């Protein structure tokens, strides 16, 4: 089955810093999504991005499907950005396969 | 923003007991899922449900698990005889065609 790998596994930022999270996937995908799991455990969908670039406020994401990777950019990080960031991909059907996540801690 | 609602938020049960987890999907969504997350681990797919039948299930989703949509609104996950290793956060998720997946806030299941 499809493999989804995320890097880095952990990241500590000072408030205001920028960061890039990476997601590599092993096969061509028709669906790639990024999620933020906040400290209360809620999974919030950030982007549905099978290809191209999208922006939402301080966050943006780019997926290069032909090279099998996606990037999540966080600019001017805030303490509320802390949590775990997951990417998830679908090879066929609708089953999302999640990566192991990047744990982000933003310090004030 | 529309929400997927899950109840209960926490469930504590004895090993061997049956549990039913409930979800109210977003009203115009057609695809329903259950995922679970064991503490500190990745989110794992359990089952997908479309047009009142299971469309895909994982190896985790064995004969002890079942899903149904009994009244056209609620979507339930039943675990017939719980085991210790079933302890996890269970998430319901829904979406429309080619749209992002919306997750509920989860049910934390603790099997003692």
PDB file of N, CA and C in Angstrom, chain A:
ATOM      1  N   UNK A   1       0.819  -1.202   0.000  1.00  0.00           N
ATOM      2  CA  UNK A   1       0.000   0.000   0.000  1.00  0.00           C
ATOM      3  C   UNK A   1       0.851   1.249   0.000  1.00  0.00           C
ATOM      4  N   UNK A   2       0.188   2.381  -0.144  1.00  0.00           N
ATOM      5  CA  UNK A   2       0.895   3.649  -0.205  1.00  0.00           C
ATOM      6  C   UNK A   2       1.590   3.934   1.122  1.00  0.00           C
ATOM      7  N   UNK A   3       2.786   4.492   1.034  1.00  0.00           N
ATOM      8  CA  UNK A   3       3.540   4.914   2.210  1.00  0.00           C
ATOM      9  C   UNK A   3       3.588   6.435   2.239  1.00  0.00           C
ATOM     10  N   UNK A   4       3.365   6.996   3.414  1.00  0.00           N
ATOM     11  CA  UNK A   4       3.403   8.448   3.587  1.00  0.00           C
ATOM     12  C   UNK A   4       4.418   8.761   4.677  1.00  0.00           C
ATOM     13  N   UNK A   5       5.420   9.534   4.332  1.00  0.00           N
ATOM     14  CA  UNK A   5       6.481   9.856   5.291  1.00  0.00           C
ATOM     15  C   UNK A   5       6.557  11.363   5.483  1.00  0.00           C
ATOM     16  N   UNK A   6       6.669  11.769   6.753  1.00  0.00           N
ATOM     17  CA  UNK A   6       6.724  13.182   7.065  1.00  0.00           C
ATOM     18  C   UNK A   6       8.032  13.537   7.748  1.00  0.00           C
ATOM     19  N   UNK A   7       8.474  14.762   7.468  1.00  0.00           N
ATOM     20  CA  UNK A   7       9.677  15.255   8.138  1.00  0.00           C
ATOM     21  C   UNK A   7       9.546  16.759   8.360  1.00  0.00           C
ATOM     22  N   UNK A   8      10.215  17.290   9.423  1.00  0.00           N
ATOM     23  CA  UNK A   8      10.876  16.522  10.469  1.00  0.00           C
ATOM     24  C   UNK A   8       9.853  15.891  11.420  1.00  0.00           C
ATOM     25  N   UNK A   9      10.246  14.958  12.263  1.00  0.00           N
ATOM     26  CA  UNK A   9       9.294  14.390  13.221  1.00  0.00           C
ATOM     27  C   UNK A   9       8.947  15.370  14.337  1.00  0.00           C
ATOM     28  N   UNK A  10       9.904  16.221  14.705  1.00  0.00           N
ATOM     29  CA  UNK A  10       9.683  17.208  15.752  1.00  0.00           C
ATOM     30  C   UNK A  10      10.282  18.528  15.317  1.00  0.00           C
ATOM     31  N   UNK A  11       9.661  19.617  15.794  1.00  0.00           N
ATOM     32  CA  UNK A  11      10.156  20.938  15.437  1.00  0.00           C
ATOM     33  C   UNK A  11       9.810  21.901  16.560  1.00  0.00           C
ATOM     34  N   UNK A  12      10.798  22.662  16.994  1.00  0.00           N
ATOM     35  CA  UNK A  12      10.573  23.704  17.999  1.00  0.00           C
ATOM     36  C   UNK A  12      10.903  25.037  17.354  1.00  0.00           C
ATOM     37  N   UNK A  13       9.971  25.978  17.431  1.00  0.00           N
ATOM     38  CA  UNK A  13      10.151  27.296  16.829  1.00  0.00           C
ATOM     39  C   UNK A  13       9.971  28.380  17.870  1.00  0.00           C
ATOM     40  N   UNK A  14      10.654  29.474  17.639  1.00  0.00           N
ATOM     41  CA  UNK A  14      10.377  30.672  18.412  1.00  0.00           C
ATOM     42  C   UNK A  14       9.216  31.386  17.718  1.00  0.00           C
ATOM     43  N   UNK A  15       8.342  31.963  18.493  1.00  0.00           N
ATOM     44  CA  UNK A  15       7.209  32.685  17.927  1.00  0.00           C
ATOM     45  C   UNK A  15       7.698  33.692  16.894  1.00  0.00           C
ATOM     46  N   UNK A  16       7.022  33.726  15.745  1.00  0.00           N
ATOM     47  CA  UNK A  16       7.411  34.643  14.681  1.00  0.00           C
ATOM     48  C   UNK A  16       8.250  34.011  13.594  1.00  0.00           C
ATOM     49  N   UNK A  17       8.800  32.833  13.873  1.00  0.00           N
ATOM     50  CA  UNK A  17       9.638  32.155  12.880  1.00  0.00           C
ATOM     51  C   UNK A  17       8.779  31.472  11.819  1.00  0.00           C
ATOM     52  N   UNK A  18       9.428  31.161  10.700  1.00  0.00           N
ATOM     53  CA  UNK A  18       8.779  30.438   9.612  1.00  0.00           C
ATOM     54  C   UNK A  18       9.255  28.986   9.606  1.00  0.00           C
ATOM     55  N   UNK A  19       8.456  28.118   9.018  1.00  0.00           N
ATOM     56  CA  UNK A  19       8.865  26.714   8.942  1.00  0.00           C
ATOM     57  C   UNK A  19       8.266  26.052   7.711  1.00  0.00           C
ATOM     58  N   UNK A  20       8.901  24.955   7.311  1.00  0.00           N
ATOM     59  CA  UNK A  20       8.418  24.146   6.194  1.00  0.00           C
ATOM     60  C   UNK A  20       8.359  22.698   6.634  1.00  0.00           C
ATOM     61  N   UNK A  21       7.206  22.093   6.472  1.00  0.00           N
ATOM     62  CA  UNK A  21       7.019  20.674   6.786  1.00  0.00           C
ATOM     63  C   UNK A  21       6.877  19.931   5.467  1.00  0.00           C
ATOM     64  N   UNK A  22       7.448  18.735   5.438  1.00  0.00           N
ATOM     65  CA  UNK A  22       7.468  17.989   4.180  1.00  0.00           C
ATOM     66  C   UNK A  22       6.722  16.674   4.325  1.00  0.00           C
ATOM     67  N   UNK A  23       6.095  16.267   3.226  1.00  0.00           N
ATOM     68  CA  UNK A  23       5.370  14.995   3.150  1.00  0.00           C
ATOM     69  C   UNK A  23       5.770  14.320   1.848  1.00  0.00           C
ATOM     70  N   UNK A  24       6.328  13.132   1.935  1.00  0.00           N
ATOM     71  CA  UNK A  24       6.655  12.326   0.747  1.00  0.00           C
ATOM     72  C   UNK A  24       5.707  11.141   0.687  1.00  0.00           C
ATOM     73  N   UNK A  25       5.281  10.796  -0.514  1.00  0.00           N
ATOM     74  CA  UNK A  25       4.412   9.641  -0.663  1.00  0.00           C
ATOM     75  C   UNK A  25       4.959   8.738  -1.771  1.00  0.00           C
ATOM     76  N   UNK A  26       4.656   7.458  -1.622  1.00  0.00           N
ATOM     77  CA  UNK A  26       5.358   6.441  -2.414  1.00  0.00           C
ATOM     78  C   UNK A  26       4.761   6.192  -3.793  1.00  0.00           C
ATOM     79  N   UNK A  27       3.506   6.626  -3.987  1.00  0.00           N
ATOM     80  CA  UNK A  27       2.846   6.374  -5.273  1.00  0.00           C
ATOM     81  C   UNK A  27       2.114   7.629  -5.724  1.00  0.00           C
ATOM     82  N   UNK A  28       1.671   7.617  -6.966  1.00  0.00           N
ATOM     83  CA  UNK A  28       0.858   8.735  -7.449  1.00  0.00           C
ATOM     84  C   UNK A  28      -0.438   8.785  -6.662  1.00  0.00           C
ATOM     85  N   UNK A  29      -0.838   9.978  -6.316  1.00  0.00           N
ATOM     86  CA  UNK A  29      -2.044  10.138  -5.506  1.00  0.00           C
ATOM     87  C   UNK A  29      -3.038  11.038  -6.217  1.00  0.00           C
ATOM     88  N   UNK A  30      -4.312  10.826  -5.899  1.00  0.00           N
ATOM     89  CA  UNK A  30      -5.330  11.712  -6.452  1.00  0.00           C
ATOM     90  C   UNK A  30      -5.953  12.579  -5.375  1.00  0.00           C
ATOM     91  N   UNK A  31      -5.378  12.537  -4.194  1.00  0.00           N
ATOM     92  CA  UNK A  31      -5.959  13.273  -3.078  1.00  0.00           C
ATOM     93  C   UNK A  31      -4.882  13.414  -2.009  1.00  0.00           C
ATOM     94  N   UNK A  32      -4.593  14.644  -1.608  1.00  0.00           N
ATOM     95  CA  UNK A  32      -3.588  14.885  -0.575  1.00  0.00           C
ATOM     96  C   UNK A  32      -4.146  15.969   0.331  1.00  0.00           C
ATOM     97  N   UNK A  33      -4.140  15.696   1.635  1.00  0.00           N
ATOM     98  CA  UNK A  33      -4.708  16.659   2.565  1.00  0.00           C
ATOM     99  C   UNK A  33      -3.757  16.872   3.735  1.00  0.00           C
ATOM    100  N   UNK A  34      -3.797  18.066   4.292  1.00  0.00           N
ATOM    101  CA  UNK A  34      -3.024  18.409   5.481  1.00  0.00           C
ATOM    102  C   UNK A  34      -3.985  18.701   6.631  1.00  0.00           C
ATOM    103  N   UNK A  35      -3.608  18.197   7.810  1.00  0.00           N
ATOM    104  CA  UNK A  35      -4.432  18.371   9.003  1.00  0.00           C
ATOM    105  C   UNK A  35      -3.568  18.899  10.143  1.00  0.00           C
ATOM    106  N   UNK A  36      -4.215  19.647  11.025  1.00  0.00           N
ATOM    107  CA  UNK A  36      -3.591  20.068  12.274  1.00  0.00           C
ATOM    108  C   UNK A  36      -4.372  19.423  13.415  1.00  0.00           C
ATOM    109  N   UNK A  37      -3.653  18.701  14.272  1.00  0.00           N
ATOM    110  CA  UNK A  37      -4.271  18.163  15.482  1.00  0.00           C
ATOM    111  C   UNK A  37      -3.850  19.045  16.650  1.00  0.00           C
ATOM    112  N   UNK A  38      -4.837  19.738  17.221  1.00  0.00           N
ATOM    113  CA  UNK A  38      -4.511  20.680  18.288  1.00  0.00           C
ATOM    114  C   UNK A  38      -4.291  19.935  19.606  1.00  0.00           C
ATOM    115  N   UNK A  39      -3.844  20.632  20.633  1.00  0.00           N
ATOM    116  CA  UNK A  39      -3.552  19.961  21.914  1.00  0.00           C
ATOM    117  C   UNK A  39      -4.772  19.283  22.548  1.00  0.00           C
ATOM    118  N   UNK A  40      -5.970  19.591  22.110  1.00  0.00           N
ATOM    119  CA  UNK A  40      -7.178  18.947  22.613  1.00  0.00           C
ATOM    120  C   UNK A  40      -7.563  17.720  21.784  1.00  0.00           C
ATOM    121  N   UNK A  41      -6.765  17.416  20.776  1.00  0.00           N
ATOM    122  CA  UNK A  41      -6.990  16.210  19.982  1.00  0.00           C
ATOM    123  C   UNK A  41      -7.825  16.398  18.735  1.00  0.00           C
ATOM    124  N   UNK A  42      -8.357  17.577  18.523  1.00  0.00           N
ATOM    125  CA  UNK A  42      -9.196  17.813  17.347  1.00  0.00           C
ATOM    126  C   UNK A  42      -8.366  17.822  16.068  1.00  0.00           C
ATOM    127  N   UNK A  43      -8.889  17.213  15.032  1.00  0.00           N
ATOM    128  CA  UNK A  43      -8.246  17.192  13.719  1.00  0.00           C
ATOM    129  C   UNK A  43      -8.921  18.221  12.825  1.00  0.00           C
ATOM    130  N   UNK A  44      -8.155  19.230  12.451  1.00  0.00           N
ATOM    131  CA  UNK A  44      -8.687  20.319  11.635  1.00  0.00           C
ATOM    132  C   UNK A  44      -8.087  20.212  10.242  1.00  0.00           C
ATOM    133  N   UNK A  45      -8.947  20.177   9.239  1.00  0.00           N
ATOM    134  CA  UNK A  45      -8.453  20.105   7.867  1.00  0.00           C
ATOM    135  C   UNK A  45      -7.931  21.468   7.441  1.00  0.00           C
ATOM    136  N   UNK A  46      -6.658  21.493   7.031  1.00  0.00           N
ATOM    137  CA  UNK A  46      -6.037  22.745   6.598  1.00  0.00           C
ATOM    138  C   UNK A  46      -6.159  22.923   5.092  1.00  0.00           C
ATOM    139  N   UNK A  47      -5.847  21.861   4.351  1.00  0.00           N
ATOM    140  CA  UNK A  47      -5.837  21.953   2.896  1.00  0.00           C
ATOM    141  C   UNK A  47      -6.240  20.623   2.269  1.00  0.00           C
ATOM    142  N   UNK A  48      -7.008  20.745   1.205  1.00  0.00           N
ATOM    143  CA  UNK A  48      -7.242  19.649   0.261  1.00  0.00           C
ATOM    144  C   UNK A  48      -6.448  20.048  -0.971  1.00  0.00           C
ATOM    145  N   UNK A  49      -5.329  19.359  -1.244  1.00  0.00           N
ATOM    146  CA  UNK A  49      -4.404  19.881  -2.259  1.00  0.00           C
ATOM    147  C   UNK A  49      -3.755  18.733  -3.034  1.00  0.00           C
ATOM    148  N   UNK A  50      -4.495  18.111  -3.958  1.00  0.00           N
ATOM    149  CA  UNK A  50      -3.898  17.026  -4.756  1.00  0.00           C
ATOM    150  C   UNK A  50      -2.778  17.501  -5.671  1.00  0.00           C
ATOM    151  N   UNK A  51      -2.785  18.807  -6.024  1.00  0.00           N
ATOM    152  CA  UNK A  51      -1.706  19.362  -6.829  1.00  0.00           C
ATOM    153  C   UNK A  51      -1.756  20.885  -6.710  1.00  0.00           C
ATOM    154  N   UNK A  52      -0.647  21.531  -7.089  1.00  0.00           N
ATOM    155  CA  UNK A  52      -0.625  22.980  -7.101  1.00  0.00           C
ATOM    156  C   UNK A  52      -0.366  23.595  -5.748  1.00  0.00           C
ATOM    157  N   UNK A  53      -0.706  24.870  -5.628  1.00  0.00           N
ATOM    158  CA  UNK A  53      -0.442  25.647  -4.420  1.00  0.00           C
ATOM    159  C   UNK A  53      -1.720  26.318  -3.948  1.00  0.00           C
ATOM    160  N   UNK A  54      -1.905  26.313  -2.619  1.00  0.00           N
ATOM    161  CA  UNK A  54      -3.025  27.027  -2.012  1.00  0.00           C
ATOM    162  C   UNK A  54      -2.508  27.819  -0.826  1.00  0.00           C
ATOM    163  N   UNK A  55      -3.207  28.893  -0.524  1.00  0.00           N
ATOM    164  CA  UNK A  55      -2.842  29.711   0.638  1.00  0.00           C
ATOM    165  C   UNK A  55      -4.074  29.959   1.482  1.00  0.00           C
ATOM    166  N   UNK A  56      -3.856  29.964   2.802  1.00  0.00           N
ATOM    167  CA  UNK A  56      -4.914  30.290   3.742  1.00  0.00           C
ATOM    168  C   UNK A  56      -4.288  31.047   4.900  1.00  0.00           C
ATOM    169  N   UNK A  57      -4.324  32.373   4.808  1.00  0.00           N
ATOM    170  CA  UNK A  57      -3.719  33.189   5.861  1.00  0.00           C
ATOM    171  C   UNK A  57      -2.214  32.994   5.916  1.00  0.00           C
ATOM    172  N   UNK A  58      -1.722  32.616   7.101  1.00  0.00           N
ATOM    173  CA  UNK A  58      -0.279  32.416   7.274  1.00  0.00           C
ATOM    174  C   UNK A  58       0.189  31.048   6.789  1.00  0.00           C
ATOM    175  N   UNK A  59      -0.738  30.221   6.394  1.00  0.00           N
ATOM    176  CA  UNK A  59      -0.391  28.878   5.937  1.00  0.00           C
ATOM    177  C   UNK A  59      -0.509  28.800   4.428  1.00  0.00           C
ATOM    178  N   UNK A  60       0.391  28.036   3.833  1.00  0.00           N
ATOM    179  CA  UNK A  60       0.252  27.702   2.420  1.00  0.00           C
ATOM    180  C   UNK A  60       0.775  26.292   2.215  1.00  0.00           C
ATOM    181  N   UNK A  61       0.311  25.678   1.139  1.00  0.00           N
ATOM    182  CA  UNK A  61       0.731  24.308   0.837  1.00  0.00           C
ATOM    183  C   UNK A  61       0.960  24.177  -0.653  1.00  0.00           C
ATOM    184  N   UNK A  62       1.926  23.333  -0.976  1.00  0.00           N
ATOM    185  CA  UNK A  62       2.232  23.034  -2.370  1.00  0.00           C
ATOM    186  C   UNK A  62       2.377  21.539  -2.517  1.00  0.00           C
ATOM    187  N   UNK A  63       1.731  20.977  -3.523  1.00  0.00           N
ATOM    188  CA  UNK A  63       1.901  19.565  -3.846  1.00  0.00           C
ATOM    189  C   UNK A  63       2.445  19.439  -5.259  1.00  0.00           C
ATOM    190  N   UNK A  64       3.535  18.699  -5.390  1.00  0.00           N
ATOM    191  CA  UNK A  64       4.095  18.384  -6.703  1.00  0.00           C
ATOM    192  C   UNK A  64       3.860  16.891  -6.895  1.00  0.00           C
ATOM    193  N   UNK A  65       2.737  16.587  -7.507  1.00  0.00           N
ATOM    194  CA  UNK A  65       2.299  15.192  -7.588  1.00  0.00           C
ATOM    195  C   UNK A  65       3.282  14.344  -8.398  1.00  0.00           C
ATOM    196  N   UNK A  66       3.862  14.924  -9.454  1.00  0.00           N
ATOM    197  CA  UNK A  66       4.765  14.154 -10.310  1.00  0.00           C
ATOM    198  C   UNK A  66       6.033  13.759  -9.563  1.00  0.00           C
ATOM    199  N   UNK A  67       6.409  14.540  -8.541  1.00  0.00           N
ATOM    200  CA  UNK A  67       7.608  14.228  -7.764  1.00  0.00           C
ATOM    201  C   UNK A  67       7.253  13.653  -6.398  1.00  0.00           C
ATOM    202  N   UNK A  68       5.977  13.423  -6.162  1.00  0.00           N
ATOM    203  CA  UNK A  68       5.486  12.712  -4.985  1.00  0.00           C
ATOM    204  C   UNK A  68       5.867  13.362  -3.664  1.00  0.00           C
ATOM    205  N   UNK A  69       5.619  14.667  -3.568  1.00  0.00           N
ATOM    206  CA  UNK A  69       5.819  15.320  -2.289  1.00  0.00           C
ATOM    207  C   UNK A  69       4.874  16.513  -2.161  1.00  0.00           C
ATOM    208  N   UNK A  70       4.677  16.894  -0.903  1.00  0.00           N
ATOM    209  CA  UNK A  70       3.895  18.077  -0.591  1.00  0.00           C
ATOM    210  C   UNK A  70       4.599  18.819   0.539  1.00  0.00           C
ATOM    211  N   UNK A  71       4.467  20.143   0.530  1.00  0.00           N
ATOM    212  CA  UNK A  71       5.085  20.989   1.544  1.00  0.00           C
ATOM    213  C   UNK A  71       4.020  21.864   2.193  1.00  0.00           C
ATOM    214  N   UNK A  72       4.141  22.020   3.493  1.00  0.00           N
ATOM    215  CA  UNK A  72       3.276  22.935   4.239  1.00  0.00           C
ATOM    216  C   UNK A  72       4.162  24.027   4.819  1.00  0.00           C
ATOM    217  N   UNK A  73       3.841  25.278   4.487  1.00  0.00           N
ATOM    218  CA  UNK A  73       4.596  26.416   4.982  1.00  0.00           C
ATOM    219  C   UNK A  73       3.796  27.122   6.076  1.00  0.00           C
ATOM    220  N   UNK A  74       4.465  27.386   7.157  1.00  0.00           N
ATOM    221  CA  UNK A  74       3.865  28.176   8.224  1.00  0.00           C
ATOM    222  C   UNK A  74       4.715  29.426   8.380  1.00  0.00           C
ATOM    223  N   UNK A  75       4.096  30.583   8.192  1.00  0.00           N
ATOM    224  CA  UNK A  75       4.850  31.828   8.338  1.00  0.00           C
ATOM    225  C   UNK A  75       4.420  32.541   9.616  1.00  0.00           C
ATOM    226  N   UNK A  76       5.352  33.298  10.161  1.00  0.00           N
ATOM    227  CA  UNK A  76       5.097  34.091  11.383  1.00  0.00           C
ATOM    228  C   UNK A  76       4.376  33.244  12.427  1.00  0.00           C
ATOM    229  N   UNK A  77       4.984  32.145  12.819  1.00  0.00           N
ATOM    230  CA  UNK A  77       4.311  31.180  13.685  1.00  0.00           C
ATOM    231  C   UNK A  77       3.853  31.807  15.006  1.00  0.00           C
ATOM    232  N   UNK A  78       2.757  31.246  15.511  1.00  0.00           N
ATOM    233  CA  UNK A  78       2.176  31.683  16.779  1.00  0.00           C
ATOM    234  C   UNK A  78       2.057  30.462  17.690  1.00  0.00           C
ATOM    235  N   UNK A  79       1.939  30.720  18.977  1.00  0.00           N
ATOM    236  CA  UNK A  79       1.848  29.607  19.931  1.00  0.00           C
ATOM    237  C   UNK A  79       0.645  28.711  19.642  1.00  0.00           C
ATOM    238  N   UNK A  80      -0.400  29.302  19.083  1.00  0.00           N
ATOM    239  CA  UNK A  80      -1.599  28.521  18.750  1.00  0.00           C
ATOM    240  C   UNK A  80      -1.372  27.571  17.572  1.00  0.00           C
ATOM    241  N   UNK A  81      -0.244  27.707  16.876  1.00  0.00           N
ATOM    242  CA  UNK A  81       0.087  26.773  15.798  1.00  0.00           C
ATOM    243  C   UNK A  81       0.628  25.453  16.346  1.00  0.00           C
ATOM    244  N   UNK A  82       0.923  25.402  17.617  1.00  0.00           N
ATOM    245  CA  UNK A  82       1.463  24.177  18.219  1.00  0.00           C
ATOM    246  C   UNK A  82       0.497  23.014  18.056  1.00  0.00           C
ATOM    247  N   UNK A  83       1.061  21.828  17.972  1.00  0.00           N
ATOM    248  CA  UNK A  83       0.253  20.629  17.816  1.00  0.00           C
ATOM    249  C   UNK A  83       0.959  19.667  16.871  1.00  0.00           C
ATOM    250  N   UNK A  84       0.197  18.783  16.306  1.00  0.00           N
ATOM    251  CA  UNK A  84       0.753  17.802  15.369  1.00  0.00           C
ATOM    252  C   UNK A  84       0.169  18.056  13.992  1.00  0.00           C
ATOM    253  N   UNK A  85       1.027  18.076  12.995  1.00  0.00           N
ATOM    254  CA  UNK A  85       0.605  18.285  11.618  1.00  0.00           C
ATOM    255  C   UNK A  85       0.722  16.960  10.872  1.00  0.00           C
ATOM    256  N   UNK A  86      -0.389  16.533  10.302  1.00  0.00           N
ATOM    257  CA  UNK A  86      -0.436  15.294   9.536  1.00  0.00           C
ATOM    258  C   UNK A  86      -0.710  15.600   8.072  1.00  0.00           C
ATOM    259  N   UNK A  87      -0.014  14.869   7.199  1.00  0.00           N
ATOM    260  CA  UNK A  87      -0.484  14.815   5.824  1.00  0.00           C
ATOM    261  C   UNK A  87      -1.092  13.434   5.616  1.00  0.00           C
ATOM    262  N   UNK A  88      -2.001  13.356   4.667  1.00  0.00           N
ATOM    263  CA  UNK A  88      -2.688  12.098   4.385  1.00  0.00           C
ATOM    264  C   UNK A  88      -2.973  12.036   2.899  1.00  0.00           C
ATOM    265  N   UNK A  89      -2.822  10.850   2.338  1.00  0.00           N
ATOM    266  CA  UNK A  89      -2.942  10.694   0.897  1.00  0.00           C
ATOM    267  C   UNK A  89      -3.863   9.545   0.556  1.00  0.00           C
ATOM    268  N   UNK A  90      -4.485   9.656  -0.620  1.00  0.00           N
ATOM    269  CA  UNK A  90      -5.346   8.595  -1.143  1.00  0.00           C
ATOM    270  C   UNK A  90      -4.759   8.114  -2.454  1.00  0.00           C
ATOM    271  N   UNK A  91      -4.576   6.813  -2.553  1.00  0.00           N
ATOM    272  CA  UNK A  91      -4.076   6.242  -3.802  1.00  0.00           C
ATOM    273  C   UNK A  91      -5.239   5.964  -4.743  1.00  0.00           C
ATOM    274  N   UNK A  92      -6.237   5.266  -4.238  1.00  0.00           N
ATOM    275  CA  UNK A  92      -7.444   4.982  -5.007  1.00  0.00           C
ATOM    276  C   UNK A  92      -8.576   4.844  -4.030  1.00  0.00           C
ATOM    277  N   UNK A  93      -9.788   4.839  -4.482  1.00  0.00           N
ATOM    278  CA  UNK A  93     -10.907   4.805  -3.552  1.00  0.00           C
ATOM    279  C   UNK A  93     -10.927   6.083  -2.741  1.00  0.00           C
ATOM    280  N   UNK A  94     -11.285   5.977  -1.482  1.00  0.00           N
ATOM    281  CA  UNK A  94     -11.366   7.163  -0.646  1.00  0.00           C
ATOM    282  C   UNK A  94     -10.598   7.042   0.653  1.00  0.00           C
ATOM    283  N   UNK A  95      -9.873   5.953   0.848  1.00  0.00           N
ATOM    284  CA  UNK A  95      -9.183   5.733   2.107  1.00  0.00           C
ATOM    285  C   UNK A  95      -7.971   6.631   2.220  1.00  0.00           C
ATOM    286  N   UNK A  96      -7.958   7.499   3.236  1.00  0.00           N
ATOM    287  CA  UNK A  96      -6.795   8.351   3.493  1.00  0.00           C
ATOM    288  C   UNK A  96      -5.785   7.577   4.321  1.00  0.00           C
ATOM    289  N   UNK A  97      -4.524   7.599   3.876  1.00  0.00           N
ATOM    290  CA  UNK A  97      -3.420   6.997   4.634  1.00  0.00           C
ATOM    291  C   UNK A  97      -2.627   8.143   5.237  1.00  0.00           C
ATOM    292  N   UNK A  98      -2.507   8.124   6.562  1.00  0.00           N
ATOM    293  CA  UNK A  98      -1.855   9.221   7.274  1.00  0.00           C
ATOM    294  C   UNK A  98      -0.374   8.953   7.462  1.00  0.00           C
ATOM    295  N   UNK A  99       0.404  10.033   7.446  1.00  0.00           N
ATOM    296  CA  UNK A  99       1.778   9.951   7.880  1.00  0.00           C
ATOM    297  C   UNK A  99       1.845   9.954   9.395  1.00  0.00           C
ATOM    298  N   UNK A 100       3.055   9.834   9.921  1.00  0.00           N
ATOM    299  CA  UNK A 100       3.251   9.759  11.372  1.00  0.00           C
ATOM    300  C   UNK A 100       3.161  11.131  12.037  1.00  0.00           C
ATOM    301  N   UNK A 101       3.198  12.200  11.238  1.00  0.00           N
ATOM    302  CA  UNK A 101       3.013  13.530  11.797  1.00  0.00           C
ATOM    303  C   UNK A 101       4.299  14.253  12.121  1.00  0.00           C
ATOM    304  N   UNK A 102       4.203  15.571  12.186  1.00  0.00           N
ATOM    305  CA  UNK A 102       5.280  16.437  12.685  1.00  0.00           C
ATOM    306  C   UNK A 102       4.752  17.134  13.925  1.00  0.00           C
ATOM    307  N   UNK A 103       5.450  16.953  15.046  1.00  0.00           N
ATOM    308  CA  UNK A 103       5.058  17.617  16.291  1.00  0.00           C
ATOM    309  C   UNK A 103       5.709  18.988  16.312  1.00  0.00           C
ATOM    310  N   UNK A 104       4.880  20.016  16.330  1.00  0.00           N
ATOM    311  CA  UNK A 104       5.374  21.392  16.324  1.00  0.00           C
ATOM    312  C   UNK A 104       5.117  22.054  17.665  1.00  0.00           C
ATOM    313  N   UNK A 105       6.162  22.645  18.212  1.00  0.00           N
ATOM    314  CA  UNK A 105       5.990  23.433  19.430  1.00  0.00           C
ATOM    315  C   UNK A 105       6.514  24.839  19.167  1.00  0.00           C
ATOM    316  N   UNK A 106       5.645  25.822  19.351  1.00  0.00           N
ATOM    317  CA  UNK A 106       6.007  27.220  19.151  1.00  0.00           C
ATOM    318  C   UNK A 106       6.130  27.876  20.520  1.00  0.00           C
ATOM    319  N   UNK A 107       7.310  28.405  20.803  1.00  0.00           N
ATOM    320  CA  UNK A 107       7.580  29.011  22.100  1.00  0.00           C
ATOM    321  C   UNK A 107       7.439  30.520  22.022  1.00  0.00           C
ATOM    322  N   UNK A 108       6.878  31.090  23.089  1.00  0.00           N
ATOM    323  CA  UNK A 108       6.704  32.543  23.113  1.00  0.00           C
ATOM    324  C   UNK A 108       7.932  33.229  23.686  1.00  0.00           C
TER     325      UNK A 108
END
